[in-house]
XYZ file of C-alpha atoms in Angstrom:
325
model
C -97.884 -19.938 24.894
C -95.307 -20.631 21.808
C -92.083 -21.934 21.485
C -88.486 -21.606 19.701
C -87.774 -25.055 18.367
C -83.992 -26.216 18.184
C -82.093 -28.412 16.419
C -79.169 -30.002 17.426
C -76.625 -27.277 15.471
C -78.622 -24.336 17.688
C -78.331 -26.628 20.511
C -74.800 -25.729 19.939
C -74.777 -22.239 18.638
C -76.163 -20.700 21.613
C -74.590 -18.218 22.897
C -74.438 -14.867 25.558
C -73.850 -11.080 24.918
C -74.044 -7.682 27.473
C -75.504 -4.727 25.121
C -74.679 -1.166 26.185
C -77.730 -0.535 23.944
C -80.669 -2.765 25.147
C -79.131 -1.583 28.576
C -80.034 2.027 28.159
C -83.242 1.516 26.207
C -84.302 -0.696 29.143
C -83.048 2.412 31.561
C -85.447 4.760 29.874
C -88.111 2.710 30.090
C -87.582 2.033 33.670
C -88.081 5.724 33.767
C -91.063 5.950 31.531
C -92.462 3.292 33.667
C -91.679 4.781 37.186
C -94.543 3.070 39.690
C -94.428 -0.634 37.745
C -90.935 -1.255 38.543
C -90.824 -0.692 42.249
C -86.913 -2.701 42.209
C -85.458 0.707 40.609
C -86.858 3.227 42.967
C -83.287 4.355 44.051
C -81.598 4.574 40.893
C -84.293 6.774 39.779
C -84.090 8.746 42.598
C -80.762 9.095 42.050
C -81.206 10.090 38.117
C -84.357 12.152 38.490
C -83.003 15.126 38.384
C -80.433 14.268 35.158
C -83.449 12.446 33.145
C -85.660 15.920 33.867
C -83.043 17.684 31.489
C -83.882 14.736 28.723
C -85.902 15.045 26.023
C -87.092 11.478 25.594
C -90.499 12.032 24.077
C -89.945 9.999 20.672
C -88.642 7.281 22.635
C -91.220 7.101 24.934
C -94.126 7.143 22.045
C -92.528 3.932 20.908
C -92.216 1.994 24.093
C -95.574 1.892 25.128
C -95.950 0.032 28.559
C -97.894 -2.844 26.316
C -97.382 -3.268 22.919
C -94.355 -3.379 20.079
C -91.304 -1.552 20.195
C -89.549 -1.461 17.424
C -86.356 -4.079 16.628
C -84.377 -1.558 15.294
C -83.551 0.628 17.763
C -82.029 -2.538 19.762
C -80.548 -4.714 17.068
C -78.993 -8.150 18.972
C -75.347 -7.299 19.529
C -73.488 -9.170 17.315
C -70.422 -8.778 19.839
C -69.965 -11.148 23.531
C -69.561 -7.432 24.406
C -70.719 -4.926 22.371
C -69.358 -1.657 22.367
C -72.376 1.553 22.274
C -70.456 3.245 19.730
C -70.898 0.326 16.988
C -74.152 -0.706 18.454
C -75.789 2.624 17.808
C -73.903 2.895 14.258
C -76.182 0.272 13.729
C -79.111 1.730 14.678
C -78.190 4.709 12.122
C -78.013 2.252 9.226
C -81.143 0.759 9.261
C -83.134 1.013 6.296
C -86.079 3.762 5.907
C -88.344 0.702 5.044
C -87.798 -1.268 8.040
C -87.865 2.129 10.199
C -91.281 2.708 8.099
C -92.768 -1.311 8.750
C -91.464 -1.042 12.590
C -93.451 2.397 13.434
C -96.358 1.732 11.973
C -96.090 -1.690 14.090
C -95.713 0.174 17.078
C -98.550 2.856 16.520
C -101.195 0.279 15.565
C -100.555 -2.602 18.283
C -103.008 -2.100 21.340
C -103.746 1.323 20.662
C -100.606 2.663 21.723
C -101.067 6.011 23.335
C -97.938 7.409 20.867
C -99.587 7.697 17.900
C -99.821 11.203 16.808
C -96.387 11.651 17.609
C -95.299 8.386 15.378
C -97.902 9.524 12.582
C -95.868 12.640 12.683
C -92.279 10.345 12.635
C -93.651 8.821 9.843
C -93.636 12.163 8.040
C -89.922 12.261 7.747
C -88.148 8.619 8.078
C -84.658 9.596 7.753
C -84.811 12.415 10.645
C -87.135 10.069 12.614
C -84.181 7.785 12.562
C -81.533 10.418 13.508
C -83.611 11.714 16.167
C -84.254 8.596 17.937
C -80.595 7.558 18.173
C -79.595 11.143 19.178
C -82.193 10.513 22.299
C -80.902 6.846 22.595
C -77.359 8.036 22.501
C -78.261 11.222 25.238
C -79.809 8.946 27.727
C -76.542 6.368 27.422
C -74.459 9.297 28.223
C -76.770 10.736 31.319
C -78.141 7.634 32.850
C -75.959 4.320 31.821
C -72.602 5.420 30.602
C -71.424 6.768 34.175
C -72.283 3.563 36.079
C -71.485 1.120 33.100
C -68.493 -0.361 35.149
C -70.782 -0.959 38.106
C -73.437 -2.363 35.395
C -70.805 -4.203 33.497
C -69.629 -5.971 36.119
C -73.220 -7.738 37.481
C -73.748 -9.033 33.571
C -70.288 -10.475 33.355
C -70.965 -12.151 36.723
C -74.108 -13.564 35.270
C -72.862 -14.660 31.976
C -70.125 -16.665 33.832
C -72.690 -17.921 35.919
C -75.135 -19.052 33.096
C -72.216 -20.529 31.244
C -71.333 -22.879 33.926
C -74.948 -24.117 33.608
C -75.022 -24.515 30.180
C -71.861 -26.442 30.946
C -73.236 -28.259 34.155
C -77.038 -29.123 33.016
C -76.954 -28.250 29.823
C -80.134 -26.520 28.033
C -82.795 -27.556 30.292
C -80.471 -26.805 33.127
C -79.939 -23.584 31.947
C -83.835 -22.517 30.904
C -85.242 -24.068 34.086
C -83.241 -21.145 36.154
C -83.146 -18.355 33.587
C -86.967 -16.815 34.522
C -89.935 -18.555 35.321
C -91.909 -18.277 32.249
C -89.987 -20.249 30.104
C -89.780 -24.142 29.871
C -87.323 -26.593 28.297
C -89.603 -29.658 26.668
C -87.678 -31.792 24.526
C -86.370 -30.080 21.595
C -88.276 -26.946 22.297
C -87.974 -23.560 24.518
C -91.700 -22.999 25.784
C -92.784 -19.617 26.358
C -95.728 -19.783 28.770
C -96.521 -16.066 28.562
C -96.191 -15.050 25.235
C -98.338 -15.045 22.245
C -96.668 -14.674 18.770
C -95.768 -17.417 15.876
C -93.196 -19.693 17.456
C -89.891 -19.887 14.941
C -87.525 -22.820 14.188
C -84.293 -21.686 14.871
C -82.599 -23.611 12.119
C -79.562 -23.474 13.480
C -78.913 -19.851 13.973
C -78.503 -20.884 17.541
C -80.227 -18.146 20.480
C -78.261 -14.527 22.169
C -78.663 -14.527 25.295
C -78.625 -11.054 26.646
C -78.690 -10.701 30.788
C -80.777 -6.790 31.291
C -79.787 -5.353 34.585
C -82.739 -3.044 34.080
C -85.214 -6.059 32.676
C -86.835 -7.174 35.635
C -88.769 -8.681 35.719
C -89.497 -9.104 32.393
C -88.303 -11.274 29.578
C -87.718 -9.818 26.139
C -88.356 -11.749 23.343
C -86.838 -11.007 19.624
C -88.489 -13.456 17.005
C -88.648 -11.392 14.083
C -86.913 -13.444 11.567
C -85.224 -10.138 10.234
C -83.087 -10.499 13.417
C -80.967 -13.197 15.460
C -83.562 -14.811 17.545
C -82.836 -13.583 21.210
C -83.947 -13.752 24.713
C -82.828 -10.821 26.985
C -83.657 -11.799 30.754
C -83.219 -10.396 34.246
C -79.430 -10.333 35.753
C -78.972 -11.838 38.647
C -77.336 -9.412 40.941
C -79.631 -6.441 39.661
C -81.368 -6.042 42.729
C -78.314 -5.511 44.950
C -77.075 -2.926 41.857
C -78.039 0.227 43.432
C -78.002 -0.295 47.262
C -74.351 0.771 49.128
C -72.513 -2.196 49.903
C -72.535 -3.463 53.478
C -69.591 -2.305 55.515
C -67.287 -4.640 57.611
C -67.437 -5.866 60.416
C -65.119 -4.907 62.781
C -63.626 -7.697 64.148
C -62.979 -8.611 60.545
C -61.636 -4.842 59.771
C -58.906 -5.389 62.788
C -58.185 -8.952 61.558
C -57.654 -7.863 57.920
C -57.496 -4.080 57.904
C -60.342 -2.181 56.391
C -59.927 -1.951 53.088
C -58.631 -5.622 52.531
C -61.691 -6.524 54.923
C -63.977 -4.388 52.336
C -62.846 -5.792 49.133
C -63.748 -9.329 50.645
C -66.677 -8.388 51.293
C -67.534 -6.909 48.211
C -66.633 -10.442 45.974
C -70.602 -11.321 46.180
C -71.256 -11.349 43.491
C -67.478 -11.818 42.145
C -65.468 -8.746 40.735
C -62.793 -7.266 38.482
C -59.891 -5.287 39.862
C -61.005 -2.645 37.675
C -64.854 -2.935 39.124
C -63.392 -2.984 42.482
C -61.062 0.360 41.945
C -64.208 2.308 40.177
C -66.939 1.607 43.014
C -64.621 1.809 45.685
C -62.201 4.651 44.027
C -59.038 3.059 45.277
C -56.345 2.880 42.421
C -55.549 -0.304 40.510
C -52.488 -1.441 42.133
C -53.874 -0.632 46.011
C -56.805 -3.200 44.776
C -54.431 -5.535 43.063
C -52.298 -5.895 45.833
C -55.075 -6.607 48.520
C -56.590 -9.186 45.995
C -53.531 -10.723 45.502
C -52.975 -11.160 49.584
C -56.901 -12.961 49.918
C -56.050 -15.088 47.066
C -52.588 -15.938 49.097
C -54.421 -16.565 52.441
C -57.007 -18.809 50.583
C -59.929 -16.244 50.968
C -60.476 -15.558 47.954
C -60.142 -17.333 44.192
C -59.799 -16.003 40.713
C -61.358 -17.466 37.044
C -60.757 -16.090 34.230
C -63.824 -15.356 31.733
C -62.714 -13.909 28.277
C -60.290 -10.931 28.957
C -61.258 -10.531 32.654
C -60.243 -11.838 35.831
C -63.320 -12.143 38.533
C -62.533 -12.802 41.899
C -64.474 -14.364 44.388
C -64.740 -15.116 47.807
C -63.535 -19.139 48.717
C -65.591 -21.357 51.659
C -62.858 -20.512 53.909
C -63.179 -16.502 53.199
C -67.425 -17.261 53.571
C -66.750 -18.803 57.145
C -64.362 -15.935 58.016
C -66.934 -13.334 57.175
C -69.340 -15.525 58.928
C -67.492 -16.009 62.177
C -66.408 -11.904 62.059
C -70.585 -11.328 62.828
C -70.937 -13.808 65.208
């Protein structure tokens, strides 16, 4: 095990952010990774035959199933919510060196079945570069960029809900729940399952990063060339790809169907925005029904950042309840 030791400035410098980029590296590693991640089966399905017309190869010689992938090509966002376009600007930048020191990482770490294709990366650093943020950049588009709203939506859920543990229980409330190899002792986060030099954070604080397709893994970034982060699993990731469950009918002639829908959609809570895309209703049809449950008491609203989530109340939970009997 190891551990990332805090003082009481990181203690109060931590903080969360959703990454468009560790998102879709994640997705094509899901995809690399087919029969270990068993929680993903339909979205692959559904993206088969999209990621067939990929050419993913340089990727997939640096994310070997065990073993290093190199920090660069997911830099922490430096954004609460990054956009792709700067993230993989980023990626673009980094120096030849560290694109050099990061490969060879990656090639000589457990043997990685990649190599000859790194050794021949190594040949030419600054196309290397190019050419893995091109294939970054052409599986965002494909695979993550059409269902970002959908995606978007489950990690803003879960950084409300994280916050309001940090706020609640503070860190050991929040570590005990995040995933289950890690353990709040004192002054330090213990990482039962890892093996690498633990790091004083000296009071950088930790990112946070919720992974919709990191299940059920935990990521750990400790290089201390980068902001020392954790990304974790989402909650709400499983329920991500399955169709949502229709209403029932007693509650569709109490409330009309679409009304009746969009309560039970708020689990886990959603934009108006969210709503409109998954459901394609326009805005103001979606406003408007929101705006009667939060009227009858069925549903409540909180603001987090620049979005509104709204979610279902007790009472709107016992009339879903009662509508199935």
């Amino acid at each position: 095990m190891t551990a990332l030791r805090f003082t009481q400035a990181d203690a109060l410098r931590c903080r969360f952010g959703a990454s468009p980029l560790w998102e879709t590296m994640s997705a094509v590693r899901v995809l690399n990774g087919a029969k270990h991640r068993p929680l993903y089966a339909d979205w692959i399905a559904a993206r088969q035959d999209v990621a067939r017309k990929l050419d993913l190869r340089g990727l997939k010689a640096v994310q070997p199933r065990v073993g290093f992938t190199p920090d660069f090509l997911t830099p922490p966002p430096k954004a609460s919510r990054a956009k792709f376009a700067t993230e993989i600007a980023r990626v673009r930048s980094t120096p030849l060196e560290r694109v050099r020191a990061e490969l060879i990482r990656s090639r000589d770490e457990l043997k990685n079945p990649g190599t000859p294709e790194i050794d021949k990366m190594l040949t030419d650093l600054a196309g290397t570069r190019e050419r893995l943020a091109d294939e970054i950049e052409s599986a965002w588009e494909a695979l993550i960029r059409p269902d970002w709203p959908m995606i978007s939506r489950v990690l803003e859920d879960d950084i409300a809900y994280r916050g309001r543990q940090l706020t609640d229980g503070g860190l050991a409330g929040l570590f005990d729940d995040l995933h289950p190899t890690l353990v709040w002792e004192d002054d330090r986060l213990i990482l039962t399952r890892y093996r690498f030099e633990g790091r004083d954070l000296t009071g950088q604080g930790l990112l946070l990063v919720p992974g919709v397709f990191a299940w059920p893994h935990l990521v750990v970034v400790a290089d201390p060339a980068y902001h020392p982060t954790l990304v974790y699993p989402a909650r709400g990731a499983a329920r991500l790809w399955s169709d949502a469950p229709a209403p029932p009918d007693a509650l569709a002639r109490l409330l009309g169907r679409t009304r009746a829908t969009l309560l039970i959609a708020l689990d886990p809570p959603a934009t108006t925005s969210a709503l409109a895309t998954q459901y394609d209703l326009a805005l103001a049809t979606v406003a408007e029904h929101l705006s009667a449950l939060y009227d009858a008491g069925l549903a409540t609203r909180r603001r987090t950042g620049h979005q509104v989530h709204y979610r279902r109340t007790e009472v709107g939970q016992a009339v879903v309840d009662a509508s199935v009997g």
